[in-house]
Amino acid sequence: EAGVAQSPRYKIIEKRQSVAFWCNPISGHATLYWYQQILGQGPKLLIQFQNNGVVDDSQLPKDRFSAERLKGVDSTLKIQPAKLEDSAVYLCASSLAPGQTPRRTQYFGPGTRLLVL
Amino acid sequence: AQKVTQAQTEISVVEKEDVTLDCVYETRDTTYYLFWYKQPPSGELVFLIRRNSFDEQNEISGRYSWNFQKSTSSFNFTITASQVVDSAVYFCARVDFNFNKFYFGSGTKLNVKP
Protein backbone atom coordinates (compact mmCIF):
# COMPACT_ATOMS: atom_id res chain seq x y z
CA GLU A 1 0.00 0.00 0.00
CA ALA A 2 1.40 3.38 -0.99
CA GLY A 3 2.06 5.88 1.79
CA VAL A 4 1.40 9.59 1.97
CA ALA A 5 3.11 11.39 -0.89
CA GLN A 6 4.39 14.95 -0.72
CA SER A 7 6.16 17.24 -3.14
CA PRO A 8 8.47 18.97 -3.44
CA ARG A 9 10.85 17.51 -0.87
CA TYR A 10 12.91 20.68 -0.63
CA LYS A 11 12.23 24.32 -1.47
CA ILE A 12 14.33 27.44 -1.08
CA ILE A 13 12.70 30.81 -1.66
CA GLU A 14 13.26 34.42 -0.74
CA LYS A 15 11.05 36.22 1.73
CA ARG A 16 7.88 37.72 0.26
CA GLN A 17 7.78 35.06 -2.44
CA SER A 18 4.99 32.52 -2.61
CA VAL A 19 5.27 28.72 -2.38
CA ALA A 20 2.91 25.76 -2.63
CA PHE A 21 3.13 22.23 -1.30
CA TRP A 22 1.21 19.22 -2.51
CA CYS A 23 0.01 16.15 -0.62
CA ASN A 24 -1.62 12.92 -1.75
CA PRO A 25 -2.97 10.89 1.20
CA ILE A 26 -3.22 7.14 1.58
CA SER A 27 -6.01 5.79 -0.56
CA GLY A 28 -9.28 5.65 1.37
CA HIS A 29 -8.20 8.05 4.10
CA ALA A 30 -10.85 10.71 4.49
CA THR A 31 -8.98 12.86 7.02
CA LEU A 32 -5.97 14.92 5.99
CA TYR A 33 -3.71 17.09 8.16
CA TRP A 34 -1.03 19.68 7.52
CA TYR A 35 1.58 20.25 10.20
CA GLN A 36 4.43 22.71 10.58
CA GLN A 37 7.54 21.40 12.31
CA ILE A 38 10.15 23.95 13.29
CA LEU A 39 13.63 22.61 13.99
CA GLY A 40 13.85 21.10 17.46
CA GLN A 41 10.12 21.10 18.06
CA GLY A 42 7.22 18.70 17.70
CA PRO A 43 4.79 19.05 14.80
CA LYS A 44 2.14 21.75 15.13
CA LEU A 45 -1.22 21.24 13.43
CA LEU A 46 -2.04 23.91 10.87
CA ILE A 47 -5.23 22.55 9.36
CA GLN A 48 -7.35 19.39 9.37
CA PHE A 49 -9.72 18.34 6.59
CA GLN A 50 -12.50 15.78 6.72
CA ASN A 51 -13.08 14.89 3.07
CA ASN A 52 -13.04 18.38 1.50
CA GLY A 53 -14.34 20.26 4.55
CA VAL A 54 -12.22 22.03 7.16
CA VAL A 55 -12.46 20.58 10.68
CA ASP A 56 -9.85 22.70 12.43
CA ASP A 57 -7.79 25.61 11.13
CA SER A 58 -7.42 27.47 14.41
CA GLN A 59 -3.62 27.59 14.19
CA LEU A 60 -3.37 28.47 10.51
CA PRO A 61 -2.03 32.01 9.96
CA LYS A 62 -4.78 32.91 7.58
CA ASP A 63 -3.26 36.22 6.49
CA ARG A 64 -0.57 34.32 4.61
CA PHE A 65 -1.39 30.61 4.63
CA SER A 66 -4.17 28.91 2.71
CA ALA A 67 -5.05 25.30 2.06
CA GLU A 68 -7.55 23.45 -0.01
CA ARG A 69 -8.59 19.89 -0.60
CA LEU A 70 -10.57 19.71 -3.76
CA LYS A 71 -12.56 16.51 -4.37
CA GLY A 72 -11.58 15.23 -0.93
CA VAL A 73 -8.31 13.63 -2.05
CA ASP A 74 -5.20 15.68 -2.83
CA SER A 75 -4.45 18.85 -0.93
CA THR A 76 -2.30 21.93 -1.44
CA LEU A 77 -0.90 24.27 1.19
CA LYS A 78 0.18 27.74 0.07
CA ILE A 79 2.19 30.47 1.72
CA GLN A 80 1.97 33.97 0.27
CA PRO A 81 4.01 35.98 1.09
CA ALA A 82 6.59 33.91 2.92
CA LYS A 83 8.44 35.20 5.97
CA LEU A 84 11.76 34.10 7.43
CA GLU A 85 9.98 32.41 10.34
CA ASP A 86 8.13 30.12 7.93
CA SER A 87 11.33 28.11 7.48
CA ALA A 88 10.31 24.66 8.69
CA VAL A 89 9.33 21.18 7.58
CA TYR A 90 5.74 20.93 6.40
CA LEU A 91 4.29 17.51 7.06
CA CYS A 92 1.15 16.03 5.63
CA ALA A 93 -0.63 13.16 7.37
CA SER A 94 -3.79 11.18 6.77
CA SER A 95 -6.07 8.90 8.74
CA LEU A 96 -9.28 6.96 8.32
CA ALA A 97 -12.64 8.65 8.80
CA PRO A 98 -14.73 8.53 11.97
CA GLY A 99 -16.43 5.19 12.33
CA GLN A 100 -13.53 3.36 10.78
CA THR A 101 -10.89 1.77 12.94
CA PRO A 102 -8.13 2.42 13.74
CA ARG A 103 -9.11 5.92 12.72
CA ARG A 104 -6.97 7.87 15.14
CA THR A 105 -3.65 6.67 13.79
CA GLN A 106 -2.11 9.29 11.55
CA TYR A 107 0.33 8.27 8.85
CA PHE A 108 2.84 10.88 7.77
CA GLY A 109 4.49 11.76 4.51
CA PRO A 110 8.20 12.55 4.12
CA GLY A 111 7.64 16.29 4.49
CA THR A 112 8.74 19.35 2.55
CA ARG A 113 11.73 21.24 3.94
CA LEU A 114 11.24 24.96 3.31
CA LEU A 115 14.01 27.49 3.70
CA VAL A 116 13.08 31.17 3.43
CA LEU A 117 16.05 33.48 2.83
CA ALA B 1 -3.25 23.00 29.14
CA GLN B 2 -3.29 19.51 27.74
CA LYS B 3 0.43 19.17 27.22
CA VAL B 4 2.70 16.28 26.42
CA THR B 5 6.10 16.57 28.06
CA GLN B 6 9.25 14.80 26.98
CA ALA B 7 11.77 16.09 29.47
CA GLN B 8 14.77 14.38 27.88
CA THR B 9 15.93 16.56 25.02
CA GLU B 10 18.76 14.30 23.92
CA ILE B 11 20.12 10.93 25.05
CA SER B 12 23.32 9.23 23.96
CA VAL B 13 23.98 5.55 24.53
CA VAL B 14 26.40 2.96 23.29
CA GLU B 15 25.08 0.17 21.11
CA LYS B 16 23.50 -2.73 23.03
CA GLU B 17 22.60 -0.57 26.00
CA ASP B 18 18.96 -0.35 27.07
CA VAL B 19 17.38 3.09 26.98
CA THR B 20 14.06 4.48 28.25
CA LEU B 21 12.38 7.53 26.79
CA ASP B 22 9.99 9.31 29.14
CA CYS B 23 6.61 10.80 28.28
CA VAL B 24 4.23 12.55 30.66
CA TYR B 25 0.90 13.92 29.50
CA GLU B 26 -1.90 16.10 30.78
CA THR B 27 -5.53 15.54 29.96
CA ARG B 28 -9.02 16.25 31.21
CA ASP B 29 -10.43 13.51 29.00
CA THR B 30 -11.36 10.12 30.41
CA THR B 31 -10.93 8.51 27.01
CA TYR B 32 -7.89 9.24 24.93
CA TYR B 33 -5.15 7.62 22.86
CA LEU B 34 -1.39 7.77 23.22
CA PHE B 35 1.14 7.32 20.45
CA TRP B 36 4.85 7.02 19.85
CA TYR B 37 6.39 8.04 16.53
CA LYS B 38 9.96 7.75 15.30
CA GLN B 39 11.47 10.44 13.08
CA PRO B 40 14.73 9.32 11.43
CA PRO B 41 17.00 11.83 9.70
CA SER B 42 15.00 11.39 6.50
CA GLY B 43 12.20 13.34 8.20
CA GLU B 44 9.19 11.08 7.94
CA LEU B 45 7.34 10.30 11.16
CA VAL B 46 6.97 6.55 11.48
CA PHE B 47 4.12 5.17 13.58
CA LEU B 48 5.30 2.83 16.35
CA ILE B 49 2.40 2.22 18.70
CA ARG B 50 -1.09 3.35 19.71
CA ARG B 51 -2.62 2.70 23.13
CA ASN B 52 -6.03 3.68 24.44
CA SER B 53 -6.69 4.91 27.95
CA PHE B 54 -8.67 1.81 28.87
CA ASP B 55 -5.80 -0.57 28.31
CA GLU B 56 -2.95 -0.28 30.78
CA GLN B 57 -1.28 -3.52 29.82
CA ASN B 58 2.33 -3.11 28.91
CA GLU B 59 3.24 -4.07 25.39
CA ILE B 60 6.34 -5.60 23.90
CA SER B 61 7.25 -5.71 20.24
CA GLY B 62 10.66 -7.18 19.59
CA ARG B 63 13.23 -4.88 21.22
CA TYR B 64 10.57 -2.23 21.93
CA SER B 65 8.39 -2.11 25.01
CA TRP B 66 5.97 0.44 26.40
CA ASN B 67 4.92 1.11 29.98
CA PHE B 68 1.59 2.93 30.33
CA GLN B 69 0.73 4.10 33.86
CA LYS B 70 -2.50 6.06 34.08
CA SER B 71 -1.94 6.89 37.77
CA THR B 72 1.16 8.91 36.89
CA SER B 73 0.02 9.99 33.40
CA SER B 74 3.09 8.44 31.85
CA PHE B 75 3.71 6.41 28.73
CA ASN B 76 7.37 5.47 28.64
CA PHE B 77 9.17 3.72 25.82
CA THR B 78 12.09 1.34 26.30
CA ILE B 79 14.46 0.07 23.62
CA THR B 80 16.35 -3.04 24.68
CA ALA B 81 19.79 -3.73 23.24
CA SER B 82 19.82 -0.51 21.23
CA GLN B 83 21.22 -0.44 17.71
CA VAL B 84 22.69 2.35 15.60
CA VAL B 85 19.58 2.25 13.40
CA ASP B 86 17.54 3.31 16.42
CA SER B 87 19.14 6.76 16.23
CA ALA B 88 16.29 9.18 15.59
CA VAL B 89 14.00 11.68 17.25
CA TYR B 90 11.14 10.02 19.08
CA PHE B 91 7.84 11.79 19.65
CA CYS B 92 5.13 10.98 22.13
CA ALA B 93 1.64 12.24 21.33
CA ARG B 94 -1.81 12.26 22.84
CA VAL B 95 -4.94 12.49 20.75
CA ASP B 96 -8.14 14.26 21.60
CA PHE B 97 -10.79 11.54 21.46
CA ASN B 98 -13.54 13.60 19.95
CA PHE B 99 -11.70 15.66 17.36
CA ASN B 100 -8.73 13.53 16.55
CA LYS B 101 -6.38 16.42 17.32
CA PHE B 102 -2.84 15.36 18.16
CA TYR B 103 -0.79 17.00 20.89
CA PHE B 104 2.87 16.21 20.32
CA GLY B 105 5.70 16.41 22.78
CA SER B 106 8.87 18.24 21.81
CA GLY B 107 10.69 14.99 21.08
CA THR B 108 13.73 13.16 22.42
CA LYS B 109 16.75 12.79 20.19
CA LEU B 110 18.38 9.40 20.65
CA ASN B 111 21.97 8.90 19.55
CA VAL B 112 23.17 5.31 19.53
CA LYS B 113 26.91 5.07 19.05
CA PRO B 114 28.69 1.95 17.78
CSV table of N, CA, C and O in Angstrom, one decimal, chain B residues 10-81:
chain,number,residue,atom,x,y,z
B,10,GLU,N,17.8,15.1,24.7
B,10,GLU,CA,18.8,14.3,23.9
B,10,GLU,C,19.4,13.3,24.8
B,10,GLU,O,19.7,13.5,26.0
B,11,ILE,N,19.5,12.0,24.3
B,11,ILE,CA,20.1,10.9,25.0
B,11,ILE,C,21.1,10.3,24.1
B,11,ILE,O,20.9,10.0,23.0
B,12,SER,N,22.3,10.0,24.7
B,12,SER,CA,23.3,9.2,24.0
B,12,SER,C,23.6,7.9,24.7
B,12,SER,O,23.9,8.0,25.9
B,13,VAL,N,23.6,6.8,23.9
B,13,VAL,CA,24.0,5.5,24.5
B,13,VAL,C,24.9,4.8,23.6
B,13,VAL,O,25.1,5.2,22.4
B,14,VAL,N,25.6,3.8,24.1
B,14,VAL,CA,26.4,3.0,23.3
B,14,VAL,C,25.6,1.8,22.9
B,14,VAL,O,24.7,1.3,23.6
B,15,GLU,N,25.8,1.3,21.7
B,15,GLU,CA,25.1,0.2,21.1
B,15,GLU,C,25.0,-1.0,22.1
B,15,GLU,O,26.0,-1.2,22.8
B,16,LYS,N,23.8,-1.6,22.2
B,16,LYS,CA,23.5,-2.7,23.0
B,16,LYS,C,23.0,-2.3,24.4
B,16,LYS,O,22.6,-3.2,25.2
B,17,GLU,N,23.1,-1.1,24.7
B,17,GLU,CA,22.6,-0.6,26.0
B,17,GLU,C,21.1,-0.5,25.9
B,17,GLU,O,20.5,-0.3,24.8
B,18,ASP,N,20.4,-0.6,27.0
B,18,ASP,CA,19.0,-0.3,27.1
B,18,ASP,C,18.7,1.1,27.3
B,18,ASP,O,19.5,1.8,28.0
B,19,VAL,N,17.7,1.7,26.8
B,19,VAL,CA,17.4,3.1,27.0
B,19,VAL,C,15.9,3.3,27.1
B,19,VAL,O,15.1,2.6,26.4
B,20,THR,N,15.5,4.2,28.0
B,20,THR,CA,14.1,4.5,28.2
B,20,THR,C,13.8,5.9,28.0
B,20,THR,O,14.5,6.8,28.5
B,21,LEU,N,12.8,6.2,27.1
B,21,LEU,CA,12.4,7.5,26.8
B,21,LEU,C,11.1,7.8,27.6
B,21,LEU,O,10.1,7.1,27.5
B,22,ASP,N,11.1,9.0,28.3
B,22,ASP,CA,10.0,9.3,29.1
B,22,ASP,C,9.0,10.2,28.4
B,22,ASP,O,9.3,11.0,27.6
B,23,CYS,N,7.7,10.0,28.8
B,23,CYS,CA,6.6,10.8,28.3
B,23,CYS,C,5.6,11.0,29.4
B,23,CYS,O,5.1,10.0,30.0
B,24,VAL,N,5.3,12.2,29.7
B,24,VAL,CA,4.2,12.5,30.7
B,24,VAL,C,3.2,13.4,30.0
B,24,VAL,O,3.6,14.4,29.2
B,25,TYR,N,1.9,13.2,30.2
B,25,TYR,CA,0.9,13.9,29.5
B,25,TYR,C,-0.1,14.5,30.5
B,25,TYR,O,-0.2,14.0,31.6
B,26,GLU,N,-0.8,15.5,30.0
B,26,GLU,CA,-1.9,16.1,30.8
B,26,GLU,C,-3.2,15.9,30.0
B,26,GLU,O,-3.2,16.1,28.7
B,27,THR,N,-4.3,15.6,30.7
B,27,THR,CA,-5.5,15.5,30.0
B,27,THR,C,-6.7,15.7,30.9
B,27,THR,O,-6.6,15.3,32.1
B,28,ARG,N,-7.8,16.2,30.4
B,28,ARG,CA,-9.0,16.2,31.2
B,28,ARG,C,-10.0,15.2,30.7
B,28,ARG,O,-11.0,15.0,31.3
B,29,ASP,N,-9.6,14.5,29.6
B,29,ASP,CA,-10.4,13.5,29.0
B,29,ASP,C,-10.3,12.2,29.8
B,29,ASP,O,-9.3,11.9,30.3
B,30,THR,N,-11.4,11.5,29.8
B,30,THR,CA,-11.4,10.1,30.4
B,30,THR,C,-11.0,9.1,29.4
B,30,THR,O,-10.5,8.0,29.7
B,31,THR,N,-11.3,9.4,28.1
B,31,THR,CA,-10.9,8.5,27.0
B,31,THR,C,-10.0,9.2,26.1
B,31,THR,O,-10.3,10.3,25.6
B,32,TYR,N,-8.9,8.6,25.8
B,32,TYR,CA,-7.9,9.2,24.9
B,32,TYR,C,-7.0,8.2,24.4
B,32,TYR,O,-7.0,7.0,24.9
B,33,TYR,N,-6.1,8.5,23.4
B,33,TYR,CA,-5.1,7.6,22.9
B,33,TYR,C,-3.8,8.2,23.0
B,33,TYR,O,-3.6,9.4,22.9
B,34,LEU,N,-2.8,7.4,23.1
B,34,LEU,CA,-1.4,7.8,23.2
B,34,LEU,C,-0.6,7.1,22.1
B,34,LEU,O,-0.9,6.0,21.7
B,35,PHE,N,0.4,7.8,21.6
B,35,PHE,CA,1.1,7.3,20.5
B,35,PHE,C,2.6,7.6,20.7
B,35,PHE,O,3.0,8.5,21.4
B,36,TRP,N,3.4,6.7,20.0
B,36,TRP,CA,4.8,7.0,19.9
B,36,TRP,C,5.1,7.0,18.4
B,36,TRP,O,4.7,6.1,17.7
B,37,TYR,N,5.9,8.0,17.9
B,37,TYR,CA,6.4,8.0,16.5
B,37,TYR,C,7.9,8.2,16.5
B,37,TYR,O,8.5,8.8,17.4
B,38,LYS,N,8.5,7.6,15.5
B,38,LYS,CA,10.0,7.8,15.3
B,38,LYS,C,10.2,8.6,14.1
B,38,LYS,O,9.6,8.5,13.0
B,39,GLN,N,11.1,9.6,14.2
B,39,GLN,CA,11.5,10.4,13.1
B,39,GLN,C,13.0,10.3,12.8
B,39,GLN,O,13.8,10.9,13.4
B,40,PRO,N,13.3,9.5,11.8
B,40,PRO,CA,14.7,9.3,11.4
B,40,PRO,C,15.2,10.6,10.7
B,40,PRO,O,14.4,11.4,10.4
B,41,PRO,N,16.5,10.6,10.4
B,41,PRO,CA,17.0,11.8,9.7
B,41,PRO,C,16.3,12.1,8.4
B,41,PRO,O,16.3,13.3,8.0
B,42,SER,N,15.7,11.1,7.8
B,42,SER,CA,15.0,11.4,6.5
B,42,SER,C,13.8,12.3,6.7
B,42,SER,O,13.3,12.9,5.7
B,43,GLY,N,13.3,12.4,7.9
B,43,GLY,CA,12.2,13.3,8.2
B,43,GLY,C,10.8,12.8,8.4
B,43,GLY,O,10.0,13.4,9.0
B,44,GLU,N,10.5,11.6,7.9
B,44,GLU,CA,9.2,11.1,7.9
B,44,GLU,C,8.9,10.5,9.3
B,44,GLU,O,9.7,9.9,9.9
B,45,LEU,N,7.7,10.9,9.9
B,45,LEU,CA,7.3,10.3,11.2
B,45,LEU,C,6.8,8.9,10.9
B,45,LEU,O,5.8,8.7,10.2
B,46,VAL,N,7.4,7.9,11.6
B,46,VAL,CA,7.0,6.6,11.5
B,46,VAL,C,6.2,6.1,12.7
B,46,VAL,O,6.7,6.3,13.8
B,47,PHE,N,5.0,5.6,12.5
B,47,PHE,CA,4.1,5.2,13.6
B,47,PHE,C,4.7,3.9,14.2
B,47,PHE,O,5.1,3.0,13.6
B,48,LEU,N,4.8,4.0,15.6
B,48,LEU,CA,5.3,2.8,16.3
B,48,LEU,C,4.2,2.1,17.1
B,48,LEU,O,4.1,0.9,17.1
B,49,ILE,N,3.4,2.9,17.9
B,49,ILE,CA,2.4,2.2,18.7
B,49,ILE,C,1.3,3.2,19.0
B,49,ILE,O,1.5,4.4,19.1
B,50,ARG,N,0.1,2.6,19.2
B,50,ARG,CA,-1.1,3.3,19.7
B,50,ARG,C,-1.7,2.6,20.9
B,50,ARG,O,-1.8,1.4,20.8
B,51,ARG,N,-2.0,3.3,22.0
B,51,ARG,CA,-2.6,2.7,23.1
B,51,ARG,C,-3.8,3.5,23.5
B,51,ARG,O,-3.8,4.8,23.4
B,52,ASN,N,-4.9,2.9,24.0
B,52,ASN,CA,-6.0,3.7,24.4
B,52,ASN,C,-6.0,3.7,26.0
B,52,ASN,O,-5.4,2.9,26.6
B,53,SER,N,-6.8,4.6,26.5
B,53,SER,CA,-6.7,4.9,27.9
B,53,SER,C,-7.3,3.8,28.8
B,53,SER,O,-7.2,3.8,30.0
B,54,PHE,N,-8.0,2.9,28.1
B,54,PHE,CA,-8.7,1.8,28.9
B,54,PHE,C,-7.7,0.6,29.1
B,54,PHE,O,-8.0,-0.3,29.9
B,55,ASP,N,-6.7,0.6,28.3
B,55,ASP,CA,-5.8,-0.6,28.3
B,55,ASP,C,-4.4,-0.2,28.9
B,55,ASP,O,-3.6,0.4,28.2
B,56,GLU,N,-4.2,-0.6,30.1
B,56,GLU,CA,-2.9,-0.3,30.8
B,56,GLU,C,-2.0,-1.4,30.7
B,56,GLU,O,-0.9,-1.4,31.4
B,57,GLN,N,-2.2,-2.4,30.0
B,57,GLN,CA,-1.3,-3.5,29.8
B,57,GLN,C,0.0,-3.0,29.1
B,57,GLN,O,-0.1,-2.3,28.1
B,58,ASN,N,1.1,-3.4,29.6
B,58,ASN,CA,2.3,-3.1,28.9
B,58,ASN,C,2.4,-3.9,27.6
B,58,ASN,O,1.9,-5.0,27.5
B,59,GLU,N,3.1,-3.4,26.7
B,59,GLU,CA,3.2,-4.1,25.4
B,59,GLU,C,4.7,-4.2,25.0
B,59,GLU,O,5.5,-3.3,25.2
B,60,ILE,N,5.0,-5.3,24.4
B,60,ILE,CA,6.3,-5.6,23.9
B,60,ILE,C,6.3,-6.0,22.4
B,60,ILE,O,5.4,-6.8,22.0
B,61,SER,N,7.2,-5.4,21.6
B,61,SER,CA,7.2,-5.7,20.2
B,61,SER,C,8.7,-5.8,19.9
B,61,SER,O,9.4,-4.8,19.7
B,62,GLY,N,9.2,-7.0,19.9
B,62,GLY,CA,10.7,-7.2,19.6
B,62,GLY,C,11.5,-6.5,20.7
B,62,GLY,O,11.4,-6.8,21.9
B,63,ARG,N,12.3,-5.6,20.3
B,63,ARG,CA,13.2,-4.9,21.2
B,63,ARG,C,12.5,-3.7,21.9
B,63,ARG,O,13.1,-3.0,22.7
B,64,TYR,N,11.3,-3.4,21.4
B,64,TYR,CA,10.6,-2.2,21.9
B,64,TYR,C,9.6,-2.7,23.0
B,64,TYR,O,8.9,-3.7,22.8
B,65,SER,N,9.4,-1.9,24.0
B,65,SER,CA,8.4,-2.1,25.0
B,65,SER,C,7.9,-0.8,25.5
B,65,SER,O,8.6,0.2,25.5
B,66,TRP,N,6.6,-0.8,25.9
B,66,TRP,CA,6.0,0.4,26.4
B,66,TRP,C,5.3,0.2,27.8
B,66,TRP,O,4.7,-0.8,28.0
B,67,ASN,N,5.5,1.2,28.6
B,67,ASN,CA,4.9,1.1,30.0
B,67,ASN,C,3.9,2.3,30.2
B,67,ASN,O,4.3,3.4,30.2
B,68,PHE,N,2.6,1.9,30.2
B,68,PHE,CA,1.6,2.9,30.3
B,68,PHE,C,1.1,2.9,31.8
B,68,PHE,O,0.6,1.9,32.2
B,69,GLN,N,1.2,4.0,32.5
B,69,GLN,CA,0.7,4.1,33.9
B,69,GLN,C,-0.2,5.3,34.0
B,69,GLN,O,0.2,6.5,34.0
B,70,LYS,N,-1.5,5.0,34.0
B,70,LYS,CA,-2.5,6.1,34.1
B,70,LYS,C,-2.4,6.9,35.4
B,70,LYS,O,-2.6,8.1,35.4
B,71,SER,N,-2.0,6.2,36.5
B,71,SER,CA,-1.9,6.9,37.8
B,71,SER,C,-0.9,8.0,37.8
B,71,SER,O,-1.1,9.0,38.5
B,72,THR,N,0.1,7.9,37.0
B,72,THR,CA,1.2,8.9,36.9
B,72,THR,C,1.1,9.6,35.6
B,72,THR,O,2.0,10.4,35.3
B,73,SER,N,0.1,9.3,34.7
B,73,SER,CA,0.0,10.0,33.4
B,73,SER,C,1.3,9.9,32.6
B,73,SER,O,1.8,10.8,32.1
B,74,SER,N,1.8,8.6,32.6
B,74,SER,CA,3.1,8.4,31.9
B,74,SER,C,3.0,7.3,30.8
B,74,SER,O,2.2,6.4,31.0
B,75,PHE,N,3.7,7.4,29.8
B,75,PHE,CA,3.7,6.4,28.7
B,75,PHE,C,5.1,6.3,28.2
B,75,PHE,O,5.5,6.9,27.2
B,76,ASN,N,5.9,5.5,28.9
B,76,ASN,CA,7.4,5.5,28.6
B,76,ASN,C,7.7,4.4,27.6
B,76,ASN,O,7.0,3.4,27.6
B,77,PHE,N,8.8,4.6,26.9
B,77,PHE,CA,9.2,3.7,25.8
B,77,PHE,C,10.6,3.2,26.1
B,77,PHE,O,11.5,4.0,26.3
B,78,THR,N,10.8,1.9,26.1
B,78,THR,CA,12.1,1.3,26.3
B,78,THR,C,12.6,0.6,25.1
B,78,THR,O,11.8,-0.2,24.5
B,79,ILE,N,13.8,0.8,24.7
B,79,ILE,CA,14.5,0.1,23.6
B,79,ILE,C,15.5,-0.8,24.3
B,79,ILE,O,16.4,-0.3,25.0
B,80,THR,N,15.4,-2.1,24.1
B,80,THR,CA,16.4,-3.0,24.7
B,80,THR,C,17.4,-3.3,23.7
B,80,THR,O,17.1,-3.5,22.5
B,81,ALA,N,18.7,-3.4,24.1
B,81,ALA,CA,19.8,-3.7,23.2
B,81,ALA,C,19.8,-2.8,22.0
B,81,ALA,O,19.6,-3.2,20.9
